[in-house]
Amino acid sequence: MSNDPNDRRVPVFIVGGGPAGLAMSLLLHRFGVRNVVVERSPTTTDHPKSRGCWIRTMELFRQWGIEARIRARGLQDDSDMFVFMESLAGHEFGRTRPEPDRGLTPAWKCLVAQDAVEEELLAALHGSPYSTVLYSTEFLSFDERPGGFAVTVQNLESGRRLDFDARYLIAADGAGSPTRRAAGIDMEGPATMAVMANEYWRGDLSHLPIARTAAGFRLTPRDRSVPSSTILNTNGRDRWLSISQIGVERDERSHPWTDDEVIAMIRVQTGVPDLKVEIINRSVWRVSRQVATSFRKGGLFLVGDAAHRFPPTGGFGLNSSVQDAHNLAWKLAHVLRGWADEGLLDSYHLERRPVAVSNADFSAGNRLRFFHVQEAVLSEDADRIAFWIDDMDNHLHSIGQSLGFTYAEGAVIPDGTVAKPLDSRVYRPSDRPGGRFPHAWLDTARRQSTLDWFDQQFVLVAGPRGDAWREAAAAAAQRLKLPLAFRLLERLPDGVRMGPRGAVLVRPDGHVAWRKPWLPADPAAEIASALSRLLCRAPDGDR
């Protein structure tokens, strides 16, 4: 396959250049798979949109070499909290507590805006021989044919139309996803839970000590004629995003607010009467809780907001999107390289849809918490206010939601053990099939993690006395003609139950696929059998 960007034959065509599309392109670049991304906008977003990259996402950014750059563009550490106030310069009702970092990850979460994330993902693709990103390019249509898709796009500046032949088509074109609609895939769940107004504005609040303290502020002015709003912090200085509910099923305002009215509200909500405010952009949007009925239709896959729409309370939209791409990319690469059968791709829907449903439910629950706090503040009952603000810790203390999910079916071989219920606030490390292999530092300098082992190939990880697995792994890899790395743990991290002579097979995305807590009579045959089953290959290893 040619790497010439003018070659219109591409293994993977990606519609949409947001976080999901750019992450998918970067992953395919790392696998050496040529891909084309088209994005209707002239460049990356100029809006902060999502406001946080949670632990698993930051772990991936660390692996991709962009963690430090993204972290440098976020808020200070321990800013993951909400403050409830009359105004930014006024009375404080209370605040949540930052989530404690208990050392279960090499890359703690970061409060960073989506526009910065997109810019860094795009920068990481600069000069790639495999990825081509076309901005100001509209996706017009696709036609599925035997062996792939005929795709037509149009450059919005020149009007020129381009045709591509792609084996796989990725719909990463957002919540409204024309690609999903054209494919006839339905969404389940309420499309409108509330109607919201976004006001993205510039105003220097760096003189307020609280400006860099928190991710967000819920403001309930003493003057009840001024709407209550949430102001989200984008850089701790001069760029802010105000979010106000303006209706349930429709815009219920008597009239759309003028810029002057918005500026007047901002001055009251900040408590700075003479604040110089510049409106950057404004929008009206709907809160949804929807998940696609299927994440795959033939060679077409839904990734990111095209597959799921969450209430923003919880911050799992961008994070789920990046992790969708991480789940799918290695499977596409393995199929394209001939290491796996097409059946492996069925596991994408089986694995990611339940995670999307869980994240949707978690996000919807967090939304209710804001209503409880708001009612408490209006009641002026100090005990009631304290109770509901304390409960708000359940919103941002979400390490269990971020790391504790497991894949119950898909490219996973269950070992008969029973899964523990997911606790959104608590992550319990485990090497049980389906979950992320636990992090443990491999050096005293704390620079190398067990997570660094899992990137582009399967890895057999054995216990401290499991060196007999080394030769078996090499024999299985030779038999199946695919790469398989071997790693020996010097000690068993917390939660790892493989035992000193056992082993686990870990997928390229870091999820455990198979576990054997003892050394069988023929370990090479066991490994080969497990890999063949996971990759949907015939028992003898052939496709």
Coordinates of C-alpha atoms in Angstrom, one line a residue:
M1 CA 0.0 0.0 0.0
S2 CA 1.4 3.4 -1.0
N3 CA 2.1 6.1 1.7
D4 CA 1.7 8.8 -0.9
P5 CA -1.0 11.2 0.4
N6 CA -2.4 11.6 -3.1
D7 CA -3.1 7.8 -3.3
R8 CA -6.8 7.6 -2.9
R9 CA -6.7 3.9 -1.8
V10 CA -6.6 3.9 2.0
P11 CA -7.0 1.1 4.5
V12 CA -8.9 3.4 7.0
F13 CA -10.9 6.5 6.2
I14 CA -11.9 8.6 9.2
V15 CA -14.8 11.1 9.1
G16 CA -14.3 13.8 11.8
G17 CA -11.2 15.5 13.1
G18 CA -12.1 15.9 16.8
P19 CA -10.5 14.0 19.7
A20 CA -11.8 10.7 18.5
G21 CA -10.8 11.1 14.9
L22 CA -7.3 12.5 15.7
A23 CA -6.7 9.8 18.4
M24 CA -7.6 7.1 15.9
S25 CA -5.3 8.6 13.3
L26 CA -2.4 8.8 15.7
L27 CA -2.9 5.2 16.8
L28 CA -3.0 4.0 13.2
H29 CA 0.1 6.0 12.5
R30 CA 1.8 4.2 15.4
F31 CA 0.8 0.9 13.8
G32 CA 2.0 2.0 10.4
V33 CA -1.5 1.9 8.9
R34 CA -2.2 4.6 6.3
N35 CA -5.4 6.6 7.0
V36 CA -7.1 9.8 5.9
V37 CA -9.0 12.1 8.2
V38 CA -11.5 14.7 6.9
E39 CA -12.9 17.5 9.0
R40 CA -15.4 20.1 7.9
S41 CA -14.0 22.9 10.1
P42 CA -11.0 24.9 8.9
T43 CA -8.8 23.8 11.8
T44 CA -9.0 22.3 15.3
T45 CA -11.8 23.6 17.6
D46 CA -11.6 27.1 19.0
H47 CA -13.9 26.2 21.9
P48 CA -12.9 24.6 25.2
K49 CA -15.7 22.0 25.1
S50 CA -14.6 19.1 27.3
R51 CA -12.7 20.2 30.4
G52 CA -10.7 17.2 31.6
C53 CA -8.6 14.2 30.6
W54 CA -9.0 11.5 33.1
I55 CA -6.5 8.9 34.2
R56 CA -6.8 6.3 31.5
T57 CA -6.6 8.9 28.8
M58 CA -3.6 10.5 30.4
E59 CA -1.9 7.1 30.6
L60 CA -2.4 6.8 26.8
F61 CA -1.1 10.3 26.2
R62 CA 2.0 9.3 28.3
Q63 CA 2.5 6.3 26.0
W64 CA 2.1 8.5 22.9
G65 CA 4.6 11.0 24.1
I66 CA 2.3 14.0 24.5
E67 CA 1.4 13.9 28.2
A68 CA 3.8 16.6 29.3
R69 CA 2.7 19.0 26.6
I70 CA -1.0 18.5 27.4
R71 CA -0.4 18.7 31.1
A72 CA 1.5 22.0 30.7
R73 CA -1.7 23.5 29.1
G74 CA -4.0 22.4 31.9
L75 CA -4.8 23.8 35.3
Q76 CA -2.7 23.3 38.4
D77 CA -2.7 20.0 40.3
D78 CA -5.6 19.6 42.8
S79 CA -7.9 21.8 40.8
D80 CA -10.4 19.0 40.3
M81 CA -13.1 20.5 42.4
F82 CA -16.2 22.6 42.3
V83 CA -16.7 25.8 44.4
F84 CA -20.3 26.9 45.1
M85 CA -20.5 30.7 45.5
E86 CA -22.7 33.8 45.2
S87 CA -20.0 35.2 42.9
L88 CA -16.3 34.6 42.2
A89 CA -15.4 37.6 44.4
G90 CA -18.1 36.9 46.9
H91 CA -19.5 34.5 49.6
E92 CA -18.6 30.9 49.3
F93 CA -21.1 28.2 50.3
G94 CA -18.6 25.4 50.2
R95 CA -16.4 23.3 47.9
T96 CA -15.6 19.7 47.0
R97 CA -12.3 18.1 47.8
P98 CA -9.7 17.1 45.2
E99 CA -9.5 13.4 44.4
P100 CA -6.6 11.8 46.2
D101 CA -3.8 10.2 44.1
R102 CA -3.0 6.9 45.8
G103 CA -0.3 5.9 43.3
L104 CA -2.4 3.5 41.2
T105 CA -1.3 5.2 37.9
P106 CA 1.8 6.7 36.3
A107 CA -0.3 9.5 34.9
W108 CA -2.7 11.4 37.1
K109 CA -5.7 13.2 35.5
C110 CA -5.4 16.7 34.1
L111 CA -8.0 19.5 33.9
V112 CA -7.3 20.7 30.4
A113 CA -9.6 22.1 27.7
Q114 CA -10.4 20.2 24.5
D115 CA -9.0 22.8 22.2
A116 CA -5.6 22.3 23.7
V117 CA -5.9 18.5 23.4
E118 CA -6.9 18.6 19.7
E119 CA -3.9 20.9 19.0
E120 CA -1.5 18.6 20.7
L121 CA -2.9 15.5 19.0
L122 CA -2.6 17.2 15.6
A123 CA 0.9 18.3 16.4
A124 CA 1.9 14.7 17.1
L125 CA 0.7 13.8 13.6
H126 CA 2.9 16.4 12.0
G127 CA 5.1 14.8 9.3
S128 CA 3.5 11.4 9.6
P129 CA 4.0 9.2 6.5
Y130 CA 0.8 7.3 7.4
S131 CA -1.8 9.9 8.4
T132 CA -3.3 12.7 6.2
V133 CA -5.6 15.2 7.9
L134 CA -7.7 17.3 5.5
Y135 CA -9.4 20.4 7.0
S136 CA -12.2 22.4 5.3
T137 CA -13.2 19.1 3.8
E138 CA -16.8 17.9 3.9
F139 CA -17.8 14.2 3.9
L140 CA -20.5 13.9 1.2
S141 CA -21.3 10.2 0.8
F142 CA -20.2 6.6 1.0
D143 CA -21.1 3.5 -0.8
E144 CA -20.3 0.1 0.7
R145 CA -19.0 -2.4 -1.8
P146 CA -17.4 -5.8 -1.5
G147 CA -14.1 -5.3 0.2
G148 CA -14.7 -1.7 1.3
F149 CA -16.2 1.7 0.6
A150 CA -16.3 4.3 -2.1
V151 CA -16.1 7.7 -0.3
T152 CA -16.7 11.1 -1.7
V153 CA -15.6 14.4 -0.1
Q154 CA -15.5 18.0 -1.1
N155 CA -13.0 20.7 -0.3
L156 CA -15.1 23.7 1.0
E157 CA -12.6 26.3 -0.2
S158 CA -12.0 25.1 -3.7
G159 CA -15.2 23.2 -4.3
R160 CA -13.1 20.3 -5.6
R161 CA -14.5 16.8 -5.0
L162 CA -12.3 13.8 -4.2
D163 CA -13.0 10.1 -4.3
F164 CA -11.4 7.5 -2.0
D165 CA -11.5 3.8 -1.8
A166 CA -11.3 2.6 1.8
R167 CA -11.4 -0.8 3.3
Y168 CA -12.8 0.5 6.6
L169 CA -14.8 3.6 7.4
I170 CA -14.7 5.3 10.9
A171 CA -17.6 7.7 11.8
A172 CA -16.0 10.1 14.3
D173 CA -18.2 13.0 13.2
G174 CA -19.8 14.0 16.5
A175 CA -23.1 13.7 18.2
G176 CA -25.2 14.5 15.1
S177 CA -23.1 12.1 12.9
P178 CA -24.4 12.3 9.4
T179 CA -22.4 9.1 8.7
R180 CA -24.2 7.2 11.5
R181 CA -27.5 8.4 10.1
A182 CA -26.6 7.4 6.6
A183 CA -25.7 4.0 7.9
G184 CA -29.1 3.7 9.5
I185 CA -27.9 3.1 13.0
D186 CA -30.3 4.3 15.7
M187 CA -29.6 5.8 19.1
E188 CA -31.2 4.7 22.4
G189 CA -32.1 7.1 25.2
P190 CA -33.4 10.7 25.5
A191 CA -32.2 13.1 22.9
T192 CA -33.0 16.2 25.0
M193 CA -32.8 16.3 28.8
A194 CA -32.2 20.1 28.9
V195 CA -31.4 23.0 26.7
M196 CA -28.3 24.9 27.6
A197 CA -26.6 28.2 26.6
N198 CA -22.8 28.4 26.3
E199 CA -21.0 31.7 26.6
Y200 CA -17.3 31.5 25.9
W201 CA -15.7 34.8 27.0
R202 CA -12.4 36.5 27.8
G203 CA -12.0 38.5 31.0
D204 CA -8.9 38.9 33.2
L205 CA -9.7 37.4 36.7
S206 CA -6.1 36.6 37.6
H207 CA -6.3 39.1 40.4
L208 CA -8.8 36.8 42.2
P209 CA -6.9 34.2 44.3
I210 CA -9.6 31.6 43.5
A211 CA -9.1 31.9 39.7
R212 CA -6.7 29.0 39.5
T213 CA -8.1 27.0 42.4
A214 CA -10.9 25.0 40.8
A215 CA -12.1 23.5 37.6
G216 CA -15.6 25.0 38.0
F217 CA -17.7 27.4 39.9
R218 CA -21.5 27.1 40.5
L219 CA -22.7 30.6 41.0
T220 CA -26.1 31.5 42.6
P221 CA -26.2 35.3 42.8
R222 CA -28.0 37.0 45.8
D223 CA -30.0 38.9 43.1
R224 CA -32.3 36.1 42.0
S225 CA -33.1 38.0 38.8
V226 CA -29.7 37.0 37.5
P227 CA -29.6 33.4 36.3
S228 CA -27.5 30.8 38.2
S229 CA -24.7 29.5 36.0
T230 CA -21.7 27.3 36.1
I231 CA -18.4 29.0 35.0
L232 CA -15.8 26.5 33.9
N233 CA -12.1 27.4 34.2
T234 CA -10.0 27.0 31.0
N235 CA -6.7 28.5 31.9
G236 CA -7.0 30.1 35.4
R237 CA -6.6 33.6 34.0
D238 CA -8.7 35.1 31.3
R239 CA -10.7 32.5 29.3
W240 CA -14.0 31.2 30.8
L241 CA -17.0 29.2 29.8
S242 CA -20.4 30.0 31.3
I243 CA -23.1 27.4 31.1
S244 CA -26.7 28.1 31.8
Q245 CA -29.8 26.0 31.5
I246 CA -32.4 27.9 29.4
G247 CA -35.1 25.2 29.1
V248 CA -36.0 21.6 29.4
E249 CA -37.2 20.6 25.9
R250 CA -36.8 24.0 24.2
D251 CA -35.4 27.5 24.8
E252 CA -37.8 28.9 27.4
R253 CA -36.3 32.4 27.5
S254 CA -38.5 35.3 26.6
H255 CA -35.8 36.3 24.0
P256 CA -32.3 35.3 23.2
W257 CA -29.8 37.1 25.4
T258 CA -27.9 39.9 23.7
D259 CA -24.2 40.2 24.1
D260 CA -24.7 43.2 26.5
E261 CA -27.1 41.1 28.6
V262 CA -24.6 38.3 28.8
I263 CA -21.8 40.7 29.8
A264 CA -24.0 42.2 32.5
M265 CA -24.7 38.7 33.9
I266 CA -21.1 37.8 33.9
R267 CA -20.2 40.9 35.9
V268 CA -22.7 40.0 38.5
Q269 CA -21.7 36.4 38.6
T270 CA -18.0 37.2 38.9
G271 CA -18.6 40.0 41.4
V272 CA -16.4 42.4 39.4
P273 CA -18.7 45.2 38.3
D274 CA -16.2 46.9 35.9
L275 CA -14.8 43.7 34.4
K276 CA -13.8 44.1 30.8
V277 CA -15.5 41.2 29.0
E278 CA -15.0 40.0 25.4
I279 CA -17.5 37.5 24.0
I280 CA -15.5 34.9 22.0
N281 CA -18.4 32.8 20.8
R282 CA -21.9 31.6 21.9
S283 CA -24.0 28.5 21.3
V284 CA -27.1 26.7 22.3
W285 CA -27.0 22.9 22.8
R286 CA -29.0 20.0 24.2
V287 CA -28.0 17.7 27.0
S288 CA -28.5 14.1 25.8
R289 CA -28.1 10.6 27.2
Q290 CA -27.9 8.3 24.2
V291 CA -26.0 5.3 23.1
A292 CA -26.0 3.8 19.6
T293 CA -27.7 0.4 19.2
S294 CA -24.7 -0.9 17.4
F295 CA -21.1 0.4 17.2
R296 CA -20.4 -1.5 14.0
K297 CA -22.2 -2.1 10.7
G298 CA -20.1 -4.1 8.3
G299 CA -16.9 -2.2 7.7
L300 CA -18.2 1.0 9.3
F301 CA -17.5 1.7 13.0
L302 CA -18.8 4.5 15.3
V303 CA -16.2 6.1 17.5
G304 CA -16.7 8.9 20.1
D305 CA -19.8 11.1 20.2
A306 CA -21.1 9.5 17.0
A307 CA -21.5 6.4 19.2
H308 CA -22.6 8.0 22.5
R309 CA -23.8 11.3 23.9
F310 CA -23.4 11.9 27.6
P311 CA -24.4 14.8 29.9
P312 CA -21.1 16.7 30.4
T313 CA -21.4 16.2 34.2
G314 CA -18.6 13.7 34.7
G315 CA -16.4 14.6 31.8
F316 CA -16.5 11.2 30.1
G317 CA -17.3 12.3 26.6
L318 CA -13.7 13.0 25.3
N319 CA -12.3 10.3 27.5
S320 CA -14.6 7.6 26.2
S321 CA -13.9 8.8 22.7
V322 CA -10.1 8.4 23.0
Q323 CA -10.5 5.0 24.6
D324 CA -12.9 3.9 21.8
A325 CA -10.2 4.6 19.4
H326 CA -7.6 2.8 21.5
N327 CA -9.8 -0.3 21.6
L328 CA -10.5 -0.4 17.9
A329 CA -7.1 0.6 16.4
W330 CA -5.1 -2.5 17.4
K331 CA -7.9 -4.7 16.1
L332 CA -7.9 -3.0 12.7
A333 CA -4.1 -3.2 12.5
H334 CA -4.1 -6.9 13.4
V335 CA -6.7 -7.7 10.7
L336 CA -5.0 -5.6 8.1
R337 CA -1.7 -7.3 8.8
G338 CA -3.2 -10.7 8.5
W339 CA -2.7 -11.6 12.1
A340 CA -6.4 -11.8 12.9
D341 CA -9.6 -12.7 11.2
E342 CA -12.4 -10.2 10.5
G343 CA -14.4 -11.7 13.4
L344 CA -12.1 -9.9 15.9
L345 CA -13.7 -6.7 14.8
D346 CA -17.1 -7.8 16.3
S347 CA -15.5 -7.5 19.8
Y348 CA -15.4 -3.6 19.4
H349 CA -19.2 -3.3 19.8
L350 CA -19.3 -6.0 22.5
E351 CA -16.7 -4.3 24.6
R352 CA -17.2 -0.6 24.2
R353 CA -21.0 -0.3 24.2
P354 CA -21.4 -1.5 27.8
V355 CA -18.7 0.9 28.9
A356 CA -20.6 3.7 27.1
V357 CA -23.9 2.8 28.8
S358 CA -22.1 2.8 32.2
N359 CA -20.5 6.2 31.5
A360 CA -23.8 7.6 30.3
D361 CA -25.5 6.5 33.5
F362 CA -22.7 7.9 35.7
S363 CA -22.9 11.2 33.9
A364 CA -26.7 11.4 34.2
G365 CA -26.5 10.7 37.9
N366 CA -23.9 13.5 38.4
R367 CA -26.3 15.9 36.7
L368 CA -28.9 15.3 39.4
R369 CA -26.4 16.3 42.1
F370 CA -26.2 19.9 40.8
F371 CA -30.0 20.2 41.2
H372 CA -29.7 19.0 44.8
V373 CA -27.0 21.5 45.6
Q374 CA -28.9 24.3 43.9
E375 CA -32.0 23.6 45.9
A376 CA -30.0 23.4 49.1
V377 CA -28.3 26.8 48.4
L378 CA -31.7 28.4 47.8
S379 CA -33.0 27.0 51.0
E380 CA -30.2 28.7 52.9
D381 CA -30.1 25.7 55.3
A382 CA -26.4 25.3 56.2
D383 CA -26.7 21.6 57.1
R384 CA -28.5 20.9 53.9
I385 CA -25.9 22.8 51.9
A386 CA -23.1 20.9 53.6
F387 CA -24.7 17.5 53.0
W388 CA -25.1 18.0 49.2
I389 CA -21.8 19.6 48.6
D390 CA -20.1 16.7 50.4
D391 CA -22.1 14.3 48.1
M392 CA -20.6 16.2 45.1
D393 CA -17.3 14.5 45.7
N394 CA -18.9 11.5 44.0
H395 CA -18.8 13.5 40.8
L396 CA -15.1 14.1 40.3
H397 CA -13.8 11.2 42.5
S398 CA -14.1 8.8 39.6
I399 CA -11.0 6.7 39.4
G400 CA -13.2 3.5 39.6
Q401 CA -15.2 4.7 36.6
S402 CA -12.0 5.6 34.7
L403 CA -10.0 2.4 35.4
G404 CA -12.3 -0.2 36.9
F405 CA -14.4 -1.1 33.9
T406 CA -13.9 -4.6 32.4
Y407 CA -14.8 -6.3 29.2
A408 CA -17.1 -9.2 30.0
E409 CA -17.2 -10.5 26.4
G410 CA -15.4 -9.9 23.2
A411 CA -11.6 -10.5 22.8
V412 CA -11.5 -11.9 26.3
I413 CA -11.4 -15.5 27.6
P414 CA -13.1 -15.6 31.0
D415 CA -11.4 -17.7 33.7
G416 CA -14.5 -18.5 35.8
T417 CA -13.9 -15.9 38.5
V418 CA -16.8 -13.6 39.3
A419 CA -16.5 -9.8 38.6
K420 CA -16.8 -7.4 41.4
P421 CA -19.4 -4.6 41.1
L422 CA -18.0 -1.3 39.7
D423 CA -17.5 1.4 42.3
S424 CA -17.1 4.7 40.6
R425 CA -14.9 6.1 43.4
V426 CA -12.7 3.1 44.1
Y427 CA -10.3 1.3 41.7
R428 CA -9.2 -2.2 42.8
P429 CA -6.2 -3.4 40.7
S430 CA -6.7 -6.8 39.2
D431 CA -5.3 -9.1 36.5
R432 CA -8.7 -10.7 36.0
P433 CA -9.5 -11.1 32.2
G434 CA -11.2 -8.1 30.8
G435 CA -9.6 -5.4 33.0
R436 CA -6.6 -3.1 32.6
F437 CA -3.4 -4.8 33.8
P438 CA -2.3 -3.0 37.0
H439 CA 0.3 -0.3 37.1
A440 CA 3.5 -0.9 39.1
W441 CA 6.8 1.0 38.9
L442 CA 9.7 -1.0 37.5
D443 CA 12.5 1.2 38.6
T444 CA 13.3 3.3 41.7
A445 CA 13.3 6.5 39.6
R446 CA 9.6 5.8 38.9
R447 CA 9.9 6.4 35.1
Q448 CA 9.1 2.9 33.8
S449 CA 5.7 1.3 34.5
T450 CA 4.3 -2.1 33.7
L451 CA 1.8 -0.2 31.5
D452 CA 4.8 0.6 29.2
W453 CA 4.9 -3.0 28.2
F454 CA 1.6 -2.9 26.3
D455 CA 1.5 -1.0 23.0
Q456 CA 1.4 -2.7 19.6
Q457 CA 1.5 -6.4 20.3
F458 CA 0.3 -9.1 22.7
V459 CA 2.5 -9.6 25.8
L460 CA 2.7 -12.7 28.0
V461 CA 3.4 -11.6 31.5
A462 CA 4.6 -14.3 33.9
G463 CA 5.0 -14.3 37.7
P464 CA 8.4 -14.1 39.5
R465 CA 8.9 -17.9 39.2
G466 CA 7.4 -18.3 35.7
D467 CA 10.4 -18.2 33.5
A468 CA 9.3 -21.5 32.0
W469 CA 6.7 -19.5 30.1
R470 CA 9.4 -17.6 28.1
E471 CA 10.3 -20.5 25.8
A472 CA 6.6 -21.3 25.5
A473 CA 5.8 -17.8 24.4
A474 CA 8.5 -17.9 21.7
A475 CA 7.2 -21.3 20.4
A476 CA 3.6 -20.1 20.2
A477 CA 4.6 -16.9 18.4
Q478 CA 6.6 -18.9 15.8
R479 CA 3.7 -21.3 15.3
L480 CA 1.1 -18.5 14.8
K481 CA 3.6 -16.2 12.9
L482 CA 2.8 -13.1 14.9
P483 CA 4.8 -11.1 17.4
L484 CA 4.4 -11.9 21.1
A485 CA 6.6 -10.3 23.8
F486 CA 7.4 -11.8 27.1
R487 CA 7.9 -10.1 30.4
L488 CA 8.7 -11.5 33.8
L489 CA 7.5 -9.7 37.0
E490 CA 10.0 -9.4 39.8
R491 CA 7.2 -9.2 42.2
L492 CA 3.4 -9.4 42.0
P493 CA 1.7 -6.0 42.2
D494 CA -1.3 -5.5 44.4
G495 CA -4.3 -7.2 42.9
V496 CA -2.4 -9.5 40.6
R497 CA -3.5 -13.1 41.3
M498 CA -1.7 -15.0 38.6
G499 CA 0.6 -16.5 41.2
P500 CA 4.4 -16.9 41.1
R501 CA 4.3 -19.6 38.3
G502 CA 1.3 -18.3 36.5
A503 CA 0.9 -16.0 33.5
V504 CA -1.5 -13.6 31.8
L505 CA -1.9 -12.7 28.2
V506 CA -2.3 -8.9 27.7
R507 CA -3.6 -7.3 24.6
P508 CA -2.0 -4.3 22.9
D509 CA -4.5 -2.0 24.6
G510 CA -3.3 -3.2 28.0
H511 CA -6.4 -5.3 28.9
V512 CA -5.9 -8.8 30.2
A513 CA -7.2 -11.3 27.7
W514 CA -6.4 -14.6 29.4
R515 CA -5.1 -15.8 32.7
K516 CA -3.5 -19.1 33.8
P517 CA -2.5 -19.1 37.5
W518 CA -0.4 -22.3 37.2
L519 CA 2.0 -23.8 34.7
P520 CA 0.1 -26.3 32.5
A521 CA 1.6 -29.5 30.9
D522 CA 2.0 -27.8 27.5
P523 CA 2.2 -24.0 28.0
A524 CA 3.0 -23.3 24.3
A525 CA -0.1 -25.1 23.2
E526 CA -2.2 -23.2 25.8
I527 CA -0.9 -19.9 24.6
A528 CA -1.4 -20.7 20.9
S529 CA -4.9 -21.9 21.6
A530 CA -5.8 -18.7 23.5
L531 CA -4.3 -16.4 20.9
S532 CA -6.1 -18.3 18.1
R533 CA -9.4 -18.0 19.9
L534 CA -8.9 -14.3 20.7
L535 CA -7.9 -13.5 17.1
C536 CA -10.7 -15.6 15.7
R537 CA -8.2 -17.9 13.9
A538 CA -8.6 -21.6 13.2
P539 CA -7.3 -23.9 16.0
D540 CA -4.2 -24.7 14.1
G541 CA -3.3 -21.0 13.9
D542 CA -4.3 -20.5 10.2
R543 CA -6.8 -17.9 9.2

